[in-house]
Amino acid sequence: MDEAHLIHLWGLSASANPPFREAWSRLSELRTRLSASTPVLLLSATAPTHIVASWKSLGLRDNLAILKTSLNRTNQTYAVHRVFGELKDFRNLGMLV
């Protein structure tokens, strides 16, 4: 499951508002239907501690291994790009070519 932080953000109720994707709060039901040997992979680059803790209530933390690495990469750099006119102007995508 990619963007696993959204399980918490969209699948669980926030105050009086119903969940945006209620089915995501029932992932533990899916997990019980799978063989115990079926691996589950949760991916998220933005999963703070309280969101990882919420996965336990979904039955998704058995044998959980959390890998944390820096987002800094030696082959990437930050850049500033001037926007021409409106964002939908295709000249703004020239940097990608």
PDB file of C-alpha atoms in Angstrom:
ATOM      1  CA  MET A   1       0.000   0.000   0.000  1.00  0.00           C
ATOM      2  CA  ASP A   2       1.609   3.201  -1.144  1.00  0.00           C
ATOM      3  CA  GLU A   3       0.903   6.469   0.664  1.00  0.00           C
ATOM      4  CA  ALA A   4       0.061   4.467   3.789  1.00  0.00           C
ATOM      5  CA  HIS A   5      -0.166   7.620   5.896  1.00  0.00           C
ATOM      6  CA  LEU A   6      -3.508   8.230   4.178  1.00  0.00           C
ATOM      7  CA  ILE A   7      -4.947   5.158   5.930  1.00  0.00           C
ATOM      8  CA  HIS A   8      -4.980   7.234   9.093  1.00  0.00           C
ATOM      9  CA  LEU A   9      -5.798  10.582   7.486  1.00  0.00           C
ATOM     10  CA  TRP A  10      -8.634   9.380   5.241  1.00  0.00           C
ATOM     11  CA  GLY A  11      -9.773   6.119   6.831  1.00  0.00           C
ATOM     12  CA  LEU A  12     -10.404   7.211  10.398  1.00  0.00           C
ATOM     13  CA  SER A  13     -12.981   9.681  11.663  1.00  0.00           C
ATOM     14  CA  ALA A  14     -11.804  13.181  12.377  1.00  0.00           C
ATOM     15  CA  SER A  15     -13.992  14.764  15.074  1.00  0.00           C
ATOM     16  CA  ALA A  16     -17.590  14.907  13.799  1.00  0.00           C
ATOM     17  CA  ASN A  17     -16.653  14.324  10.165  1.00  0.00           C
ATOM     18  CA  PRO A  18     -17.077  10.827   8.717  1.00  0.00           C
ATOM     19  CA  PRO A  19     -13.985   9.212   7.185  1.00  0.00           C
ATOM     20  CA  PHE A  20     -13.234  10.155   3.573  1.00  0.00           C
ATOM     21  CA  ARG A  21     -12.431   6.507   2.674  1.00  0.00           C
ATOM     22  CA  GLU A  22     -14.205   4.486   5.372  1.00  0.00           C
ATOM     23  CA  ALA A  23     -13.131   1.160   3.848  1.00  0.00           C
ATOM     24  CA  TRP A  24      -9.511   1.971   4.700  1.00  0.00           C
ATOM     25  CA  SER A  25     -10.374   1.747   8.395  1.00  0.00           C
ATOM     26  CA  ARG A  26     -11.407  -1.880   7.790  1.00  0.00           C
ATOM     27  CA  LEU A  27      -8.099  -3.088   6.354  1.00  0.00           C
ATOM     28  CA  SER A  28      -7.741  -5.464   9.304  1.00  0.00           C
ATOM     29  CA  GLU A  29     -10.730  -7.378   7.873  1.00  0.00           C
ATOM     30  CA  LEU A  30      -8.831  -7.836   4.627  1.00  0.00           C
ATOM     31  CA  ARG A  31      -5.739  -8.907   6.553  1.00  0.00           C
ATOM     32  CA  THR A  32      -7.690 -11.668   8.343  1.00  0.00           C
ATOM     33  CA  ARG A  33      -8.819 -13.073   4.984  1.00  0.00           C
ATOM     34  CA  LEU A  34      -5.240 -13.391   3.749  1.00  0.00           C
ATOM     35  CA  SER A  35      -2.886 -16.191   4.671  1.00  0.00           C
ATOM     36  CA  ALA A  36      -0.682 -15.405   7.662  1.00  0.00           C
ATOM     37  CA  SER A  37       2.314 -15.804   5.359  1.00  0.00           C
ATOM     38  CA  THR A  38       1.062 -13.083   2.987  1.00  0.00           C
ATOM     39  CA  PRO A  39       3.380 -10.094   3.389  1.00  0.00           C
ATOM     40  CA  VAL A  40       1.945  -6.608   3.686  1.00  0.00           C
ATOM     41  CA  LEU A  41       4.039  -3.626   2.644  1.00  0.00           C
ATOM     42  CA  LEU A  42       3.133  -0.118   3.764  1.00  0.00           C
ATOM     43  CA  LEU A  43       4.975   2.711   2.027  1.00  0.00           C
ATOM     44  CA  SER A  44       5.057   6.316   3.132  1.00  0.00           C
ATOM     45  CA  ALA A  45       7.655   9.037   3.025  1.00  0.00           C
ATOM     46  CA  THR A  46       5.640  11.117   5.497  1.00  0.00           C
ATOM     47  CA  ALA A  47       4.485   8.851   8.324  1.00  0.00           C
ATOM     48  CA  PRO A  48       4.992  10.496  11.714  1.00  0.00           C
ATOM     49  CA  THR A  49       4.945   8.433  14.896  1.00  0.00           C
ATOM     50  CA  HIS A  50       1.244   8.914  15.693  1.00  0.00           C
ATOM     51  CA  ILE A  51       0.238   7.683  12.235  1.00  0.00           C
ATOM     52  CA  VAL A  52       2.470   4.602  12.458  1.00  0.00           C
ATOM     53  CA  ALA A  53       0.901   3.907  15.877  1.00  0.00           C
ATOM     54  CA  SER A  54      -2.587   3.991  14.300  1.00  0.00           C
ATOM     55  CA  TRP A  55      -1.644   1.074  12.029  1.00  0.00           C
ATOM     56  CA  LYS A  56      -1.675  -1.206  15.077  1.00  0.00           C
ATOM     57  CA  SER A  57      -5.461  -0.804  15.398  1.00  0.00           C
ATOM     58  CA  LEU A  58      -5.779  -1.987  11.803  1.00  0.00           C
ATOM     59  CA  GLY A  59      -3.940  -5.232  12.447  1.00  0.00           C
ATOM     60  CA  LEU A  60      -1.104  -4.176  10.151  1.00  0.00           C
ATOM     61  CA  ARG A  61       1.795  -4.083  12.610  1.00  0.00           C
ATOM     62  CA  ASP A  62       2.709  -7.761  12.915  1.00  0.00           C
ATOM     63  CA  ASN A  63       6.469  -8.054  12.447  1.00  0.00           C
ATOM     64  CA  LEU A  64       6.634  -4.386  11.498  1.00  0.00           C
ATOM     65  CA  ALA A  65      10.013  -3.143  10.314  1.00  0.00           C
ATOM     66  CA  ILE A  66      10.366   0.596   9.874  1.00  0.00           C
ATOM     67  CA  LEU A  67      13.086   1.816   7.539  1.00  0.00           C
ATOM     68  CA  LYS A  68      14.035   5.463   7.887  1.00  0.00           C
ATOM     69  CA  THR A  69      16.421   7.135   5.501  1.00  0.00           C
ATOM     70  CA  SER A  70      17.236  10.700   4.686  1.00  0.00           C
ATOM     71  CA  LEU A  71      15.458  12.327   1.792  1.00  0.00           C
ATOM     72  CA  ASN A  72      18.722  14.040   0.834  1.00  0.00           C
ATOM     73  CA  ARG A  73      20.291  12.412  -2.208  1.00  0.00           C
ATOM     74  CA  THR A  74      23.699  13.166  -3.693  1.00  0.00           C
ATOM     75  CA  ASN A  75      22.327  13.099  -7.240  1.00  0.00           C
ATOM     76  CA  GLN A  76      19.505  15.593  -6.583  1.00  0.00           C
ATOM     77  CA  THR A  77      19.454  19.302  -5.927  1.00  0.00           C
ATOM     78  CA  TYR A  78      16.874  21.930  -5.171  1.00  0.00           C
ATOM     79  CA  ALA A  79      16.118  24.502  -7.848  1.00  0.00           C
ATOM     80  CA  VAL A  80      13.972  27.588  -8.284  1.00  0.00           C
ATOM     81  CA  HIS A  81      12.076  27.946 -11.537  1.00  0.00           C
ATOM     82  CA  ARG A  82      10.386  31.130 -12.693  1.00  0.00           C
ATOM     83  CA  VAL A  83       6.716  30.654 -13.595  1.00  0.00           C
ATOM     84  CA  PHE A  84       5.605  32.206 -16.895  1.00  0.00           C
ATOM     85  CA  GLY A  85       2.057  33.586 -16.898  1.00  0.00           C
ATOM     86  CA  GLU A  86      -0.304  30.969 -15.467  1.00  0.00           C
ATOM     87  CA  LEU A  87       0.734  27.569 -14.158  1.00  0.00           C
ATOM     88  CA  LYS A  88      -1.020  25.869 -17.076  1.00  0.00           C
ATOM     89  CA  ASP A  89       1.345  27.611 -19.522  1.00  0.00           C
ATOM     90  CA  PHE A  90       3.424  24.810 -21.098  1.00  0.00           C
ATOM     91  CA  ARG A  91       6.547  27.004 -21.087  1.00  0.00           C
ATOM     92  CA  ASN A  92       6.689  26.229 -17.371  1.00  0.00           C
ATOM     93  CA  LEU A  93       7.397  22.571 -18.159  1.00  0.00           C
ATOM     94  CA  GLY A  94      10.426  23.271 -20.374  1.00  0.00           C
ATOM     95  CA  MET A  95      12.781  22.474 -17.481  1.00  0.00           C
ATOM     96  CA  LEU A  96      11.605  18.844 -17.597  1.00  0.00           C
ATOM     97  CA  VAL A  97      12.799  18.244 -21.137  1.00  0.00           C
TER      98      VAL A  97
END
